[in-house]
Coordinates of C-alpha atoms in Angstrom, one line a residue:
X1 CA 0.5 -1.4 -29.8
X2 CA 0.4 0.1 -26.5
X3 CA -2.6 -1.9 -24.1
X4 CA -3.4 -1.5 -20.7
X5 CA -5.4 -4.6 -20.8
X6 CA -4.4 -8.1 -18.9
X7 CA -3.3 -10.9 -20.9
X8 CA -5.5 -13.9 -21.1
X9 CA -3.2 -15.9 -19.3
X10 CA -3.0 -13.5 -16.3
X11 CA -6.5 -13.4 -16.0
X12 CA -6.8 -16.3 -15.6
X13 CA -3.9 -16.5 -13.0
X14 CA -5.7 -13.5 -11.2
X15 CA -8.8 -15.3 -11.0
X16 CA -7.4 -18.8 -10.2
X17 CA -5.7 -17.2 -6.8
X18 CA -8.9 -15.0 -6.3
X19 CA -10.5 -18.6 -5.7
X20 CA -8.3 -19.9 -3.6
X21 CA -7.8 -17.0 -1.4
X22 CA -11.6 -16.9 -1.7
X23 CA -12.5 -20.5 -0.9
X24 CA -9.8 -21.4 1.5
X25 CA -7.8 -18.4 3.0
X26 CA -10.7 -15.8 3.8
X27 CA -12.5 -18.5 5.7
X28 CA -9.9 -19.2 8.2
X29 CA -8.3 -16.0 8.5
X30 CA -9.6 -15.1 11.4
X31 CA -8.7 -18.4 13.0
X32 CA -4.9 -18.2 11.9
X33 CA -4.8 -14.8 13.4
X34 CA -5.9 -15.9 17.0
X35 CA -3.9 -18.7 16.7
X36 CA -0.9 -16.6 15.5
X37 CA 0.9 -19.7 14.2
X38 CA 2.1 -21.1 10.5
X39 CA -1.1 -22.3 8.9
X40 CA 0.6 -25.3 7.5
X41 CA -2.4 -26.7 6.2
X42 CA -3.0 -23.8 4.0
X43 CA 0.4 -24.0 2.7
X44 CA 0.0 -27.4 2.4
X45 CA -3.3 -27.0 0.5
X46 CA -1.4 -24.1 -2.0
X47 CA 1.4 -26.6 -2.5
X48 CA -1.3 -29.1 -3.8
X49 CA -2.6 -27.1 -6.1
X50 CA 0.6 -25.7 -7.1
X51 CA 0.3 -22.0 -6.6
X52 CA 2.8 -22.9 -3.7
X53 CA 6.0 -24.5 -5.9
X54 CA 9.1 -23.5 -7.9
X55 CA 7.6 -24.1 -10.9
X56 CA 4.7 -21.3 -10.3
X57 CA 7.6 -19.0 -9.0
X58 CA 9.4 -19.4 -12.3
X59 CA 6.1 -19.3 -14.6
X60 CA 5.5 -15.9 -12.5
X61 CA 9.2 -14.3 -12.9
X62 CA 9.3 -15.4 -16.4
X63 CA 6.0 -13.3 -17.6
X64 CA 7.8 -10.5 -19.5
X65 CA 5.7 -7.9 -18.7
X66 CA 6.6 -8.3 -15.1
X67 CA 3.0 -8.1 -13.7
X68 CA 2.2 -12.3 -13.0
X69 CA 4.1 -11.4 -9.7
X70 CA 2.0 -8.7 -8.7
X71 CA -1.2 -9.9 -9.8
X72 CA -0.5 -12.7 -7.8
X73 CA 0.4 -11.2 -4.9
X74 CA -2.5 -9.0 -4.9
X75 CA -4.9 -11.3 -4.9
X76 CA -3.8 -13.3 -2.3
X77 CA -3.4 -10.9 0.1
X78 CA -6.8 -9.8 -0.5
X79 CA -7.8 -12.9 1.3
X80 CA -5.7 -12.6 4.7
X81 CA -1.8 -10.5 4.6
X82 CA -1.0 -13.0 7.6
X83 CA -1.3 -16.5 5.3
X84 CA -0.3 -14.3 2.5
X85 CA 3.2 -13.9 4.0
X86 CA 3.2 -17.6 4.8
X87 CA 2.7 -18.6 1.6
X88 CA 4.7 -16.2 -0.4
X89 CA 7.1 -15.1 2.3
X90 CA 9.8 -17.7 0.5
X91 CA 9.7 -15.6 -2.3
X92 CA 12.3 -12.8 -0.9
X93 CA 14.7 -15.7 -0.1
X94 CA 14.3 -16.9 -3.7
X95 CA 15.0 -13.6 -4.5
X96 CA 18.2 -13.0 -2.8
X97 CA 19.2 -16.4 -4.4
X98 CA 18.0 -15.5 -8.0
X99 CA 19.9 -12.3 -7.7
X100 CA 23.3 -13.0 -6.6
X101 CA 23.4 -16.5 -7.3
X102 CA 24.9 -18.5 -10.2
X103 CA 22.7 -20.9 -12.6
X104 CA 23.4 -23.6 -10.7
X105 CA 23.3 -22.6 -6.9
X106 CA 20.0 -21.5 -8.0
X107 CA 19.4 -25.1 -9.1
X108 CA 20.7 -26.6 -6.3
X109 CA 19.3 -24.1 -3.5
X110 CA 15.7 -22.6 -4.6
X111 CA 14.0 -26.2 -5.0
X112 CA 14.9 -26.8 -1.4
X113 CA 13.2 -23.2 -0.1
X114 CA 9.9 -25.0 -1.3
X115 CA 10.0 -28.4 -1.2
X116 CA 7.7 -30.5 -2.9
X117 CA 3.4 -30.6 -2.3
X118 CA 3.6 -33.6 0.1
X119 CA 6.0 -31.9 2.4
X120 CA 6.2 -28.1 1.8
X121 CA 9.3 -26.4 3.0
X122 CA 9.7 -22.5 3.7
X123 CA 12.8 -20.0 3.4
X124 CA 13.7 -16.9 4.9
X125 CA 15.9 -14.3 4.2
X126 CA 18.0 -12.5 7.3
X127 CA 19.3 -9.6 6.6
X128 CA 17.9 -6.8 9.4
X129 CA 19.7 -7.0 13.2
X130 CA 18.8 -5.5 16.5
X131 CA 21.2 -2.6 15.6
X132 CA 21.3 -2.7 12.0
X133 CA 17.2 -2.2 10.5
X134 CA 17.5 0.8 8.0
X135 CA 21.0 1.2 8.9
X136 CA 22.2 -2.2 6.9
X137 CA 25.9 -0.8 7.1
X138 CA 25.4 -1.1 11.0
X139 CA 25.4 -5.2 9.9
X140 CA 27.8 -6.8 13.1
X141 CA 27.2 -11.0 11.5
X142 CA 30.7 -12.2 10.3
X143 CA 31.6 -14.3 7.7
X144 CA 35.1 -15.8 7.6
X145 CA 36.5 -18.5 5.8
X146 CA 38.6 -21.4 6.6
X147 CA 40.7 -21.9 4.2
X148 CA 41.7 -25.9 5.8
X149 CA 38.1 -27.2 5.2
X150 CA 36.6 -24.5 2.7
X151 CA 34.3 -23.4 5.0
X152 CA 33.0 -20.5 5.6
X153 CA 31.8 -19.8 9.4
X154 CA 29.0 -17.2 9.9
X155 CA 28.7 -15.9 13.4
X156 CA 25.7 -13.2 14.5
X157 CA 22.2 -12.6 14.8
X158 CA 19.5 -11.4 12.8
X159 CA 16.2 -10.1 13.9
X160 CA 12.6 -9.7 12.9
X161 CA 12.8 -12.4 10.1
X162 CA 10.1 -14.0 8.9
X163 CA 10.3 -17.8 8.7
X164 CA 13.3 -17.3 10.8
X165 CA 14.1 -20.8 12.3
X166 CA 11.5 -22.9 11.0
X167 CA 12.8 -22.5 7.3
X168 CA 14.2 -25.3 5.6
X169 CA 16.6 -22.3 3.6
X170 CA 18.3 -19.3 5.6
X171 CA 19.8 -17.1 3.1
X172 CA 21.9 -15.1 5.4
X173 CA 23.5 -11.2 4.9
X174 CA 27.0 -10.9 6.4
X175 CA 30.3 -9.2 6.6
X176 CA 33.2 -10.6 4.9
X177 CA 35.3 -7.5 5.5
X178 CA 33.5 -5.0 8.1
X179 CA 36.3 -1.9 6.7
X180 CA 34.5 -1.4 3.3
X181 CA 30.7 -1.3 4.9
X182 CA 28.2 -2.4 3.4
X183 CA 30.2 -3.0 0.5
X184 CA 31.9 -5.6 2.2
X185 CA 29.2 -8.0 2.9
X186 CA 27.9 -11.1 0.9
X187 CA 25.1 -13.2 0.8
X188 CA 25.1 -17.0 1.9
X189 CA 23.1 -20.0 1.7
X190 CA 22.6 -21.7 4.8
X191 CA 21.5 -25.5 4.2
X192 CA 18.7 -27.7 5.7
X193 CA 19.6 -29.1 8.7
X194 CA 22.6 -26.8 9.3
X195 CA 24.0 -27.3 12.6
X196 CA 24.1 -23.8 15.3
X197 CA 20.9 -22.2 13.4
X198 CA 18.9 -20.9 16.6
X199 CA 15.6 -19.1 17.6
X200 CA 14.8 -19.4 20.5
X201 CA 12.0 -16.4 20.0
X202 CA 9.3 -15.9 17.7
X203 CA 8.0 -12.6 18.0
X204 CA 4.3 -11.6 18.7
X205 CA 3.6 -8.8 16.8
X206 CA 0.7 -6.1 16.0
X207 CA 0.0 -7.8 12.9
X208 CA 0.3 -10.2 9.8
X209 CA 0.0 -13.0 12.9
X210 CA -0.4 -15.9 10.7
X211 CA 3.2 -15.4 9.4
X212 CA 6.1 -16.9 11.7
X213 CA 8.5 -13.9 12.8
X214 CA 11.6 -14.6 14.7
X215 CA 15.0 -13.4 15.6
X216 CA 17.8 -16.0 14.6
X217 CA 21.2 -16.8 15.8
X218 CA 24.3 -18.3 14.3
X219 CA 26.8 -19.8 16.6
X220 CA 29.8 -20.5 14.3
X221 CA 27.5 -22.1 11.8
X222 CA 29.8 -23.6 9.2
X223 CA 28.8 -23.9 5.7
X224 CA 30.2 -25.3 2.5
X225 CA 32.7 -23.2 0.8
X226 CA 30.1 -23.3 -2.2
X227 CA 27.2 -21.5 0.0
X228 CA 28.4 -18.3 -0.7
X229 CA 26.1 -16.8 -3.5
X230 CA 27.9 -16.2 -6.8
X231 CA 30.7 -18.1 -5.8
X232 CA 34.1 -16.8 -4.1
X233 CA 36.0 -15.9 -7.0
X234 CA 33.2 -13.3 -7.8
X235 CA 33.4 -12.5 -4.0
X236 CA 37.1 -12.1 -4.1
X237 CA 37.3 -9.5 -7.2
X238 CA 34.4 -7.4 -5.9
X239 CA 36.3 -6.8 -3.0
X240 CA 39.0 -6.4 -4.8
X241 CA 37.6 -3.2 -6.9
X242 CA 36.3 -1.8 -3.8
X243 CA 40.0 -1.9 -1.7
X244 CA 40.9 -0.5 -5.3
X245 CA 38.4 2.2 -4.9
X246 CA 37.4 0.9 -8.9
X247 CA 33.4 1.0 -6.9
X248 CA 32.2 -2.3 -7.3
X249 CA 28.5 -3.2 -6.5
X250 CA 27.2 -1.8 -3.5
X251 CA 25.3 -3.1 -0.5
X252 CA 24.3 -7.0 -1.4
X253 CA 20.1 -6.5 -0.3
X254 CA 20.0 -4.1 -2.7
X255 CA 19.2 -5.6 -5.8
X256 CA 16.8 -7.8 -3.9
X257 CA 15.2 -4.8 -2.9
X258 CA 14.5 -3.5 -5.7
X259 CA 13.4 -6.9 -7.3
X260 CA 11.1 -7.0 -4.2
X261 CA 9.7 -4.0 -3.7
X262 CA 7.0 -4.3 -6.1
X263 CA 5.8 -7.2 -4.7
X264 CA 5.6 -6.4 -1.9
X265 CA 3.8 -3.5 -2.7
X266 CA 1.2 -5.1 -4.0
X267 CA 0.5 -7.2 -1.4
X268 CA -0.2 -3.9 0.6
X269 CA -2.7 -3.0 -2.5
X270 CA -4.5 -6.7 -2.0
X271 CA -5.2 -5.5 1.9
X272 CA -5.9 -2.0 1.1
X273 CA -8.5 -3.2 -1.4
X274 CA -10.1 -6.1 0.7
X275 CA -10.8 -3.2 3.3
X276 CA -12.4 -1.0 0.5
X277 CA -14.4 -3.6 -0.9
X278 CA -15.9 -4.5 2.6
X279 CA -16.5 -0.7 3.4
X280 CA -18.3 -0.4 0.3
X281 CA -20.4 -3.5 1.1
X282 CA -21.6 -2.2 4.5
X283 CA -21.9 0.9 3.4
X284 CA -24.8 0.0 1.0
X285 CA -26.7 -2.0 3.7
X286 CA -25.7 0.0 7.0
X287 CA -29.1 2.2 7.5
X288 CA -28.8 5.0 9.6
X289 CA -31.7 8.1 9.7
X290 CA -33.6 5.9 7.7
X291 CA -31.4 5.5 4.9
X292 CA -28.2 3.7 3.9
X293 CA -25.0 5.4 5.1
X294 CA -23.2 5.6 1.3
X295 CA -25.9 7.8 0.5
X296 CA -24.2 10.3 2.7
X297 CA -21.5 12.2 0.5
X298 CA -19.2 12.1 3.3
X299 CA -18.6 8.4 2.9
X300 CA -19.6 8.1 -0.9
X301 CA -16.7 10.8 -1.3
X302 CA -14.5 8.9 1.0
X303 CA -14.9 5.2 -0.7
X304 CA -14.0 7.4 -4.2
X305 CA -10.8 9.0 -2.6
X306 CA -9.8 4.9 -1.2
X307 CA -10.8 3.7 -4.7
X308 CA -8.6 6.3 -6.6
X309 CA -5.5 5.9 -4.3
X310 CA -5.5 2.4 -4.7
X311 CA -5.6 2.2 -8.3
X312 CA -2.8 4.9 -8.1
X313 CA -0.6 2.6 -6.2
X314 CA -1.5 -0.4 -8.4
X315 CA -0.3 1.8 -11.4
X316 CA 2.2 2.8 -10.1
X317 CA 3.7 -1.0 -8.6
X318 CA 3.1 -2.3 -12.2
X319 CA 5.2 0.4 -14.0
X320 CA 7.6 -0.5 -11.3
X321 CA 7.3 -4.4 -12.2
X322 CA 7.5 -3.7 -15.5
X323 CA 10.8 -1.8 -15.6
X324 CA 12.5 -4.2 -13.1
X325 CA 11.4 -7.4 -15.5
X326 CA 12.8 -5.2 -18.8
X327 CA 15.7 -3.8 -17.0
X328 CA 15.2 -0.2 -17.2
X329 CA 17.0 2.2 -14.7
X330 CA 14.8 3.0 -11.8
X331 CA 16.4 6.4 -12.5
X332 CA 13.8 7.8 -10.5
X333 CA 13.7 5.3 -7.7
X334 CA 10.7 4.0 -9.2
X335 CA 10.7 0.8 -7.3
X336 CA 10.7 2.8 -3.7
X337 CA 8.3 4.9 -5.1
X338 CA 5.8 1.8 -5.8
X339 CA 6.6 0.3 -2.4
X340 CA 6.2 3.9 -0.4
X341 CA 2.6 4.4 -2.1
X342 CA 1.3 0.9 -1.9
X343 CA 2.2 1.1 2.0
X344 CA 0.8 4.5 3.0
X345 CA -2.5 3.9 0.7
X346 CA -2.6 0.7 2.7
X347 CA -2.9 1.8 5.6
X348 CA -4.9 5.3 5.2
X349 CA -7.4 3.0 3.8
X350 CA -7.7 0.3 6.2
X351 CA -8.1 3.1 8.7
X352 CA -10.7 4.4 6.9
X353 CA -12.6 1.3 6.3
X354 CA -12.7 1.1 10.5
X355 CA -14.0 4.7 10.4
X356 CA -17.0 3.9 7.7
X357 CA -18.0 0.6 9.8
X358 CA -17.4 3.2 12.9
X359 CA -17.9 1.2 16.2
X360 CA -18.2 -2.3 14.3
X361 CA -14.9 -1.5 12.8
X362 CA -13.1 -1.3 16.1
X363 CA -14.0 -4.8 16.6
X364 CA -12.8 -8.2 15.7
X365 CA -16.5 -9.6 14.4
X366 CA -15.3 -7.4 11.8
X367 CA -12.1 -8.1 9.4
X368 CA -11.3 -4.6 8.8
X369 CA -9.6 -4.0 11.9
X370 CA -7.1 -7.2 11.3
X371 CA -6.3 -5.4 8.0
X372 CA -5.5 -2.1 9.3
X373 CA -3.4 -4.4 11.6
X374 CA -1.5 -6.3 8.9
X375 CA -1.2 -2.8 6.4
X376 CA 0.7 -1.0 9.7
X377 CA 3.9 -3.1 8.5
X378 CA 4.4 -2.1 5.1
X379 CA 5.3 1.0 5.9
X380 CA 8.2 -0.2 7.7
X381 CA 9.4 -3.7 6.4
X382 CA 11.9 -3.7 3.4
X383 CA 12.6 0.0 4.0
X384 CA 10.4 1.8 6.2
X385 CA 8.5 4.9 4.4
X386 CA 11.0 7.5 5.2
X387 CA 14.1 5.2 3.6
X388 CA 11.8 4.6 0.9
X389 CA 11.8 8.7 0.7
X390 CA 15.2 8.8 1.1
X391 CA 16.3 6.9 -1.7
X392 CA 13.6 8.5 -3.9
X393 CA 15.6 11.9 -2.8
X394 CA 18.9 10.7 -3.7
X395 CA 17.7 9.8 -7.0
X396 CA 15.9 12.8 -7.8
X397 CA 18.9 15.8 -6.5
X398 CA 21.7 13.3 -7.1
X399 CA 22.9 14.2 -3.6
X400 CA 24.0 12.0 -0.6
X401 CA 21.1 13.0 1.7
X402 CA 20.7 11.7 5.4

């Protein structure tokens, strides 16, 4: 029988993350953002309780109605998107090892992205360069291997990655064979402790400050022959197909993507919601001409228009969660679609929280204006807005737009 309704068991994950972004990330939010550095102790403290951990990564991937990821998300994000990220940034590393991985490089690799609750361990996933963001074909890091000590030896740098140089885990995108494009690339595991893994520059950015951003070099890093996810045979006939013109699978990131997008969306919703939630708050105790200002249609009629456009998005990334988790054909780009949504309704309503709080909302005593800060990137991480249009274009005319 067809239900919209949660599951007990995910309400009480939802509410068991609405505590602890609650009790210990909303309270030193602020903090972590003028600090703009890795809130270890709040990692530490999610590790404890084991919302940071393989296991919960598992429990949450292995819901089958897809939604434990989102709901997750969502909530956490609704207490700060900067120690969001940090927390759950892992997750697209995990990802890109869960989707072109074998059973046991997964084994192996994806314990190590986290650790363990006494010493916590992050993992980051490099993929975008300085010349290669939306254009991933563009991708100038080399992979080559050496055949004498079945190595493979990664060469090139990667940009705007977050966890980039701290992380225990680098699961790197490169070129194997630069003639086939982006067909030609693969994905590899770069190990703890790997020698020729630089950053030498984190990035201050406009937003999400709590979350370590860097750009990352590798110097001829040399990794087992085994690093390369889903092994080299696999590697080898892929290529093969593609030399063949027989098509083969296309661009690596891809399927990670698309696994990710709805994620991610929904950590835009968590913002876009904390920012409505405190509108509506200060709206009903913000006098002005003698009365409270939500008794003025103009913003009674706005907080309605950010309510409905946030449970559109929401909708709209759970349908996208669900298909992904049953594996149904985004045959309509749905998982673009849910990420595009969740992004703009972010940050139209983050802006218009600032506008409802008016002159209090330009300011940092206020946390409004930090969200509006952290919502500006999901229109451009993971596929900016107008990819994310792009690929919902292809899908719909069946044509190679540009």
């Amino acid at each position: 029988m067809f239900s919209m309704e949660l599951t007990e068991e995910q309400r009480d994950l939802r509410d068991w993350v609405h505590g602890f972004a609650a009790d210990v990330v909303r309270p030193a939010a602020a903090e972590w953002d003028e600090r703009e550095e890795t809130p270890w102790e709040i990692v530490r403290e999610a590790a404890k309780i084991g919302l940071y951990g393989f296991e919960t990564i598992a429990e949450l991937w292995a819901d089958p109605t897809g939604l434990s990821m989102p709901i997750a998300n969502e909530e956490l994000f609704w207490g700060d998107g900067g120690i969001g990220m940090s927390i759950f940034g892992t997750t697209l590393a995990v990802a890109g090892i869960f989707t072109a991985g074998t059973p046991d490089q997964l084994a192996e690799w994806v314990p190590n992205c986290f650790g363990d609750a006494d010493d916590p361990k992050l993992a980051a996933y490099c993929v975008s360069e300085p010349e290669a963001g939306s254009d991933v074909g563009a991708m100038r890091t080399r992979a080559r291997y050496d055949e004498a000590s079945d190595e493979w030896v990664i060469s090139g740098q990667k940009a705007w990655i977050t966890n980039g140089g701290i992380a225990n885990v680098h699961v790197v995108m490169a070129s194997v064979d630069p003639e086939l494009g982006s067909r030609g690339q693969a994905a590899f595991v770069v190990p703890p402790g790997t020698a020729g893994v630089v950053a030498t520059r984190k990035i201050r950015k406009h937003g999400l400050h709590a979350s370590h951003t860097a750009d990352v070099f590798f110097d001829d890093v040399r990794v087992p022959g085994r690093c390369v996810l889903g092994g080299r045979e696999k590697l080898d006939a892929r290529l093969a197909r593609v030399r063949e013109a027989q098509g083969g699978r296309g661009h690596a990131a891809f399927g990670t993507f698309e696994m990710s997008r709805p994620t991610v969306g929904a950590q835009a919703i968590g913002i876009a919601r904390a920012a409505y939630e405190y509108a509506l708050d200060y709206a009903g105790t913000r006098e002005q001409f003698g009365r409270p200002i939500v008794d003025n249609q103009a913003i009674a009629f706005t907080l309605a228009d950010m309510r409905t456009e946030i449970d559109a998005a929401r909708l709209l990334v759970w349908r996208a969660a669900w298909m992904g988790r049953n594996d149904k054909t985004f045959d309509a780009a749905q998982g673009s679609m849910s990420k595009l949504k969740a992004g703009d309704v972010a940050v139209w309503a983050t802006e218009r929280a600032i506008q409802i709080l008016g002159g209090a909302g330009y300011s940092r005593e206020h946390p409004v204006e930090r969200m509006h800060r952290d919502a500006k990137i999901y229109q451009i991480f993971e596929g900016t807005a107008e990819i994310q249009r792009l690929v919902i274009a292809r899908a719909l005319t069946g044509r190679h737009l540009r």
